[in-house]
Amino acid sequence: MVFGFGRTATMVTPQEALPGRPEPLPDIPDTNVVLGTSMHPPFPEGSATLYVAMGCFWGAERIFWRLPGVITTAVGYMGGYTPNPTYEETCTGRTGHTETAMVVYDPQQISAGEVLKAFWENHDPTTANRQGNDVGTQYRSAIYWTTPEQEAAVAQTTKDFQKVLYDNGFGAISTEEKPASEVGPFYYAEGYHQQYLHKNPGGYCNHGFKGMTCPVGIVRQDQLPAQQDILPG
């Protein structure tokens, strides 16, 4: 990741946002190289799409492409004002976007709640505009849903995981929770960001199981899963 950019907790206004460009970025690939599926709609009949943000999108995307029932994933920018932003523009904090992972899944194989379980358990949703050393509004936690089932799952898992957090001494969830239709388009990130940690297995990642499960509570340290499949060596 690029450090030192956009270290602000203040959301840019539409008037202050960078102008962007009318056309998509030129090097966006068609296919998810891990799953061998299209990264672009139309997606298979019956599939559902959920957008989540949890800090750097490199590690976030890897969490979801590993889930059984996920059809495809991609990373991009969402929730802001600048059309078709670049990574460098987003890192300034002046686009309003958050680094977002698109998750397309088969609801017959995995539920929205199970997708959200992975979301909650693999980042800290209580640190507004920050994940670890990554600071800025582009790193804020967010969920943008596209179906009523997802909306209901967001409400239920937020409630359940908030109790777990409080019980373990953490603060209030700061995750931005909105329908995707309200926050605007998902803009695909540049090609080199797509499935980045598959292409660069030792690349930067600050995601991993935090020791609290959604919604059943906290597990002992000796029950934690091995981290080598989540964090680079």
CSV table of N, CA and C in Angstrom, one decimal, residues 55-156:
chain,number,residue,atom,x,y,z
A,55,GLY,N,-10.8,-1.6,5.4
A,55,GLY,CA,-9.4,-1.2,5.3
A,55,GLY,C,-8.9,-1.5,3.9
A,56,CYS,N,-7.6,-1.8,3.8
A,56,CYS,CA,-6.9,-2.1,2.6
A,56,CYS,C,-7.7,-3.2,1.8
A,57,PHE,N,-8.0,-3.0,0.6
A,57,PHE,CA,-8.8,-4.0,-0.1
A,57,PHE,C,-8.1,-5.2,-0.6
A,58,TRP,N,-6.7,-5.2,-0.5
A,58,TRP,CA,-6.0,-6.4,-0.9
A,58,TRP,C,-6.3,-7.6,0.0
A,59,GLY,N,-6.2,-7.4,1.3
A,59,GLY,CA,-6.5,-8.5,2.2
A,59,GLY,C,-8.0,-8.8,2.3
A,60,ALA,N,-8.8,-7.8,2.2
A,60,ALA,CA,-10.2,-8.0,2.2
A,60,ALA,C,-10.7,-8.9,1.1
A,61,GLU,N,-10.2,-8.7,-0.1
A,61,GLU,CA,-10.7,-9.5,-1.2
A,61,GLU,C,-10.3,-11.0,-1.0
A,62,ARG,N,-9.1,-11.2,-0.5
A,62,ARG,CA,-8.6,-12.6,-0.3
A,62,ARG,C,-9.5,-13.4,0.6
A,63,ILE,N,-10.0,-12.7,1.7
A,63,ILE,CA,-10.9,-13.3,2.6
A,63,ILE,C,-12.1,-13.9,1.9
A,64,PHE,N,-12.7,-13.1,1.0
A,64,PHE,CA,-14.0,-13.5,0.4
A,64,PHE,C,-13.8,-14.5,-0.8
A,65,TRP,N,-12.7,-14.4,-1.5
A,65,TRP,CA,-12.6,-15.4,-2.6
A,65,TRP,C,-12.4,-16.8,-2.1
A,66,ARG,N,-12.0,-16.9,-0.8
A,66,ARG,CA,-11.8,-18.2,-0.3
A,66,ARG,C,-13.1,-18.8,0.3
A,67,LEU,N,-14.1,-18.1,0.4
A,67,LEU,CA,-15.4,-18.6,1.0
A,67,LEU,C,-16.1,-19.5,0.0
A,68,PRO,N,-16.5,-20.7,0.4
A,68,PRO,CA,-17.3,-21.6,-0.4
A,68,PRO,C,-18.6,-20.9,-0.8
A,69,GLY,N,-19.0,-20.9,-2.1
A,69,GLY,CA,-20.2,-20.3,-2.5
A,69,GLY,C,-20.0,-18.9,-3.1
A,70,VAL,N,-18.8,-18.4,-3.0
A,70,VAL,CA,-18.5,-17.1,-3.6
A,70,VAL,C,-18.2,-17.4,-5.1
A,71,ILE,N,-18.9,-16.6,-5.9
A,71,ILE,CA,-18.7,-16.8,-7.4
A,71,ILE,C,-17.6,-16.0,-8.0
A,72,THR,N,-17.5,-14.7,-7.5
A,72,THR,CA,-16.4,-13.9,-8.0
A,72,THR,C,-16.2,-12.7,-7.0
A,73,THR,N,-15.0,-12.1,-7.1
A,73,THR,CA,-14.7,-10.9,-6.3
A,73,THR,C,-14.0,-9.9,-7.1
A,74,ALA,N,-14.0,-8.7,-6.7
A,74,ALA,CA,-13.2,-7.6,-7.3
A,74,ALA,C,-13.0,-6.5,-6.3
A,75,VAL,N,-12.0,-5.7,-6.6
A,75,VAL,CA,-11.8,-4.5,-5.7
A,75,VAL,C,-12.0,-3.3,-6.4
A,76,GLY,N,-12.4,-2.2,-5.7
A,76,GLY,CA,-12.7,-1.0,-6.3
A,76,GLY,C,-13.0,0.1,-5.3
A,77,TYR,N,-13.6,1.2,-5.8
A,77,TYR,CA,-13.8,2.4,-5.0
A,77,TYR,C,-15.3,2.7,-4.9
A,78,MET,N,-15.9,3.0,-3.8
A,78,MET,CA,-17.3,3.2,-3.6
A,78,MET,C,-17.6,4.1,-2.5
A,79,GLY,N,-18.8,4.7,-2.5
A,79,GLY,CA,-19.2,5.5,-1.4
A,79,GLY,C,-18.8,7.0,-1.4
A,80,GLY,N,-18.2,7.4,-2.5
A,80,GLY,CA,-17.7,8.8,-2.6
A,80,GLY,C,-18.3,9.6,-3.7
A,81,TYR,N,-17.6,10.5,-4.2
A,81,TYR,CA,-18.1,11.4,-5.2
A,81,TYR,C,-17.4,11.5,-6.5
A,82,THR,N,-16.1,11.1,-6.6
A,82,THR,CA,-15.3,11.2,-7.8
A,82,THR,C,-15.6,10.1,-8.7
A,83,PRO,N,-16.0,10.4,-10.0
A,83,PRO,CA,-16.2,9.3,-10.9
A,83,PRO,C,-14.9,8.7,-11.4
A,84,ASN,N,-14.9,7.3,-11.5
A,84,ASN,CA,-13.8,6.6,-12.0
A,84,ASN,C,-12.4,7.1,-11.4
A,85,PRO,N,-12.3,7.0,-10.1
A,85,PRO,CA,-11.0,7.5,-9.5
A,85,PRO,C,-9.9,6.6,-9.7
A,86,THR,N,-8.7,7.1,-9.6
A,86,THR,CA,-7.5,6.2,-9.6
A,86,THR,C,-7.2,5.9,-8.1
A,87,TYR,N,-6.3,4.9,-8.0
A,87,TYR,CA,-5.8,4.6,-6.6
A,87,TYR,C,-5.2,5.7,-5.9
A,88,GLU,N,-4.3,6.4,-6.7
A,88,GLU,CA,-3.6,7.6,-6.1
A,88,GLU,C,-4.6,8.7,-5.7
A,89,GLU,N,-5.6,8.9,-6.5
A,89,GLU,CA,-6.6,9.9,-6.1
A,89,GLU,C,-7.3,9.5,-4.8
A,90,THR,N,-7.7,8.2,-4.8
A,90,THR,CA,-8.5,7.7,-3.6
A,90,THR,C,-7.6,7.8,-2.4
A,91,CYS,N,-6.3,7.6,-2.5
A,91,CYS,CA,-5.4,7.6,-1.3
A,91,CYS,C,-5.3,9.0,-0.8
A,92,THR,N,-5.6,10.1,-1.5
A,92,THR,CA,-5.5,11.4,-1.0
A,92,THR,C,-6.7,11.7,0.0
A,93,GLY,N,-7.7,10.9,0.0
A,93,GLY,CA,-8.9,11.1,0.8
A,93,GLY,C,-9.8,12.2,0.2
A,94,ARG,N,-9.5,12.6,-1.1
A,94,ARG,CA,-10.3,13.7,-1.7
A,94,ARG,C,-11.3,13.1,-2.7
A,95,THR,N,-11.6,11.8,-2.7
A,95,THR,CA,-12.6,11.3,-3.6
A,95,THR,C,-13.8,10.9,-2.8
A,96,GLY,N,-13.7,10.7,-1.5
A,96,GLY,CA,-14.8,10.3,-0.6
A,96,GLY,C,-15.0,8.8,-0.6
A,97,HIS,N,-14.3,8.1,-1.5
A,97,HIS,CA,-14.6,6.7,-1.6
A,97,HIS,C,-13.9,5.9,-0.5
A,98,THR,N,-14.4,4.7,-0.3
A,98,THR,CA,-13.7,3.7,0.6
A,98,THR,C,-13.2,2.6,-0.3
A,99,GLU,N,-12.1,2.0,0.1
A,99,GLU,CA,-11.6,0.8,-0.6
A,99,GLU,C,-12.5,-0.4,-0.4
A,100,THR,N,-13.1,-0.8,-1.4
A,100,THR,CA,-14.2,-1.8,-1.4
A,100,THR,C,-14.0,-3.1,-2.1
A,101,ALA,N,-14.5,-4.2,-1.5
A,101,ALA,CA,-14.4,-5.5,-2.1
A,101,ALA,C,-15.9,-5.8,-2.6
A,102,MET,N,-16.0,-6.2,-3.8
A,102,MET,CA,-17.3,-6.6,-4.3
A,102,MET,C,-17.3,-8.2,-4.2
A,103,VAL,N,-18.4,-8.7,-3.6
A,103,VAL,CA,-18.5,-10.1,-3.3
A,103,VAL,C,-19.8,-10.6,-4.0
A,104,VAL,N,-19.7,-11.4,-5.0
A,104,VAL,CA,-20.8,-12.0,-5.7
A,104,VAL,C,-20.9,-13.5,-5.3
A,105,TYR,N,-22.0,-13.9,-4.8
A,105,TYR,CA,-22.1,-15.2,-4.2
A,105,TYR,C,-23.5,-15.9,-4.5
A,106,ASP,N,-23.5,-17.2,-4.3
A,106,ASP,CA,-24.7,-18.0,-4.6
A,106,ASP,C,-25.4,-18.2,-3.2
A,107,PRO,N,-26.6,-17.5,-3.1
A,107,PRO,CA,-27.3,-17.7,-1.8
A,107,PRO,C,-27.7,-19.1,-1.4
A,108,GLN,N,-27.7,-20.0,-2.4
A,108,GLN,CA,-28.1,-21.4,-2.2
A,108,GLN,C,-26.9,-22.1,-1.5
A,109,GLN,N,-25.7,-21.5,-1.6
A,109,GLN,CA,-24.5,-22.1,-1.0
A,109,GLN,C,-24.0,-21.4,0.2
A,110,ILE,N,-24.2,-20.1,0.3
A,110,ILE,CA,-23.7,-19.3,1.4
A,110,ILE,C,-24.7,-18.2,1.6
A,111,SER,N,-25.0,-17.9,2.8
A,111,SER,CA,-26.0,-16.9,3.1
A,111,SER,C,-25.3,-15.5,3.3
A,112,ALA,N,-26.1,-14.5,3.2
A,112,ALA,CA,-25.5,-13.1,3.5
A,112,ALA,C,-24.9,-13.0,4.9
A,113,GLY,N,-25.6,-13.7,5.8
A,113,GLY,CA,-25.1,-13.7,7.2
A,113,GLY,C,-23.7,-14.3,7.3
A,114,GLU,N,-23.5,-15.4,6.5
A,114,GLU,CA,-22.1,-16.0,6.5
A,114,GLU,C,-21.1,-15.2,5.9
A,115,VAL,N,-21.4,-14.4,4.8
A,115,VAL,CA,-20.5,-13.5,4.2
A,115,VAL,C,-20.2,-12.4,5.2
A,116,LEU,N,-21.2,-11.9,5.9
A,116,LEU,CA,-20.9,-10.8,6.9
A,116,LEU,C,-20.2,-11.3,8.1
A,117,LYS,N,-20.3,-12.6,8.4
A,117,LYS,CA,-19.5,-13.1,9.5
A,117,LYS,C,-18.1,-13.0,9.3
A,118,ALA,N,-17.7,-13.3,8.0
A,118,ALA,CA,-16.3,-13.1,7.6
A,118,ALA,C,-15.8,-11.6,7.7
A,119,PHE,N,-16.7,-10.8,7.3
A,119,PHE,CA,-16.5,-9.3,7.4
A,119,PHE,C,-16.2,-8.9,8.8
A,120,TRP,N,-17.1,-9.2,9.7
A,120,TRP,CA,-17.0,-8.7,11.1
A,120,TRP,C,-15.7,-9.3,11.8
A,121,GLU,N,-15.5,-10.5,11.5
A,121,GLU,CA,-14.4,-11.2,12.3
A,121,GLU,C,-13.0,-10.9,11.9
A,122,ASN,N,-12.8,-10.2,10.7
A,122,ASN,CA,-11.5,-10.1,10.2
A,122,ASN,C,-11.0,-8.6,10.1
A,123,HIS,N,-11.7,-7.7,10.8
A,123,HIS,CA,-11.2,-6.4,10.9
A,123,HIS,C,-11.8,-5.7,12.2
A,124,ASP,N,-11.4,-4.5,12.5
A,124,ASP,CA,-11.9,-3.8,13.7
A,124,ASP,C,-12.9,-2.8,13.2
A,125,PRO,N,-14.2,-3.1,13.4
A,125,PRO,CA,-15.2,-2.2,13.0
A,125,PRO,C,-15.5,-1.0,13.9
A,126,THR,N,-14.7,-0.8,15.0
A,126,THR,CA,-14.9,0.2,15.9
A,126,THR,C,-14.0,1.4,15.7
A,127,THR,N,-13.0,1.3,14.8
A,127,THR,CA,-12.0,2.4,14.6
A,127,THR,C,-12.4,3.1,13.4
A,128,ALA,N,-13.1,4.2,13.6
A,128,ALA,CA,-13.6,5.0,12.4
A,128,ALA,C,-12.4,5.5,11.6
A,129,ASN,N,-12.5,5.3,10.3
A,129,ASN,CA,-11.5,5.8,9.3
A,129,ASN,C,-10.1,5.4,9.6
A,130,ARG,N,-10.0,4.1,10.1
A,130,ARG,CA,-8.7,3.6,10.4
A,130,ARG,C,-8.7,2.1,10.5
A,131,GLN,N,-7.7,1.4,9.9
A,131,GLN,CA,-7.4,0.0,10.2
A,131,GLN,C,-5.9,-0.1,10.4
A,132,GLY,N,-5.5,-0.3,11.7
A,132,GLY,CA,-4.1,-0.4,12.0
A,132,GLY,C,-3.4,0.9,11.7
A,133,ASN,N,-2.3,0.8,10.9
A,133,ASN,CA,-1.6,2.0,10.5
A,133,ASN,C,-2.2,2.7,9.3
A,134,ASP,N,-3.2,2.2,8.7
A,134,ASP,CA,-3.8,2.8,7.6
A,134,ASP,C,-4.9,3.8,8.0
A,135,VAL,N,-4.7,5.0,7.8
A,135,VAL,CA,-5.5,6.1,8.4
A,135,VAL,C,-6.1,6.9,7.3
A,136,GLY,N,-7.4,7.2,7.3
A,136,GLY,CA,-8.0,8.0,6.3
A,136,GLY,C,-9.4,7.6,6.1
A,137,THR,N,-10.2,8.4,5.5
A,137,THR,CA,-11.6,8.0,5.3
A,137,THR,C,-11.7,6.9,4.2
A,138,GLN,N,-10.7,6.8,3.4
A,138,GLN,CA,-10.7,5.7,2.4
A,138,GLN,C,-10.6,4.3,3.1
A,139,TYR,N,-10.2,4.2,4.3
A,139,TYR,CA,-10.1,3.0,5.0
A,139,TYR,C,-11.2,2.7,6.0
A,140,ARG,N,-12.3,3.5,5.9
A,140,ARG,CA,-13.4,3.3,6.8
A,140,ARG,C,-14.1,1.9,6.5
A,141,SER,N,-14.7,1.4,7.6
A,141,SER,CA,-15.5,0.2,7.5
A,141,SER,C,-16.9,0.5,6.9
A,142,ALA,N,-17.3,-0.3,6.0
A,142,ALA,CA,-18.6,0.0,5.3
A,142,ALA,C,-19.2,-1.3,4.8
A,143,ILE,N,-20.6,-1.3,4.7
A,143,ILE,CA,-21.3,-2.4,4.1
A,143,ILE,C,-22.4,-1.7,3.2
A,144,TYR,N,-22.4,-2.1,2.0
A,144,TYR,CA,-23.4,-1.6,1.0
A,144,TYR,C,-24.2,-2.8,0.5
A,145,TRP,N,-25.5,-2.9,0.8
A,145,TRP,CA,-26.2,-4.0,0.4
A,145,TRP,C,-27.1,-3.8,-0.8
A,146,THR,N,-27.5,-4.9,-1.4
A,146,THR,CA,-28.3,-4.8,-2.7
A,146,THR,C,-29.6,-5.5,-2.6
A,147,THR,N,-29.9,-6.3,-1.5
A,147,THR,CA,-31.1,-7.0,-1.4
A,147,THR,C,-31.7,-6.9,0.0
A,148,PRO,N,-33.0,-7.1,0.1
A,148,PRO,CA,-33.7,-7.0,1.4
A,148,PRO,C,-33.1,-8.0,2.4
A,149,GLU,N,-32.7,-9.2,1.9
A,149,GLU,CA,-32.1,-10.2,2.7
A,149,GLU,C,-30.8,-9.8,3.3
A,150,GLN,N,-30.0,-9.1,2.5
A,150,GLN,CA,-28.7,-8.6,3.0
A,150,GLN,C,-29.0,-7.5,4.0
A,151,GLU,N,-29.9,-6.6,3.7
A,151,GLU,CA,-30.2,-5.6,4.7
A,151,GLU,C,-30.6,-6.1,6.1
A,152,ALA,N,-31.4,-7.2,6.1
A,152,ALA,CA,-31.8,-7.8,7.3
A,152,ALA,C,-30.6,-8.5,8.0
A,153,ALA,N,-29.8,-9.1,7.2
A,153,ALA,CA,-28.6,-9.7,7.8
A,153,ALA,C,-27.6,-8.7,8.3
A,154,VAL,N,-27.5,-7.5,7.7
A,154,VAL,CA,-26.6,-6.5,8.2
A,154,VAL,C,-27.2,-6.0,9.6
A,155,ALA,N,-28.5,-5.8,9.7
A,155,ALA,CA,-29.0,-5.3,11.0
A,155,ALA,C,-28.8,-6.4,12.1
A,156,GLN,N,-29.1,-7.6,11.7
A,156,GLN,CA,-28.9,-8.7,12.8
A,156,GLN,C,-27.5,-8.9,13.2
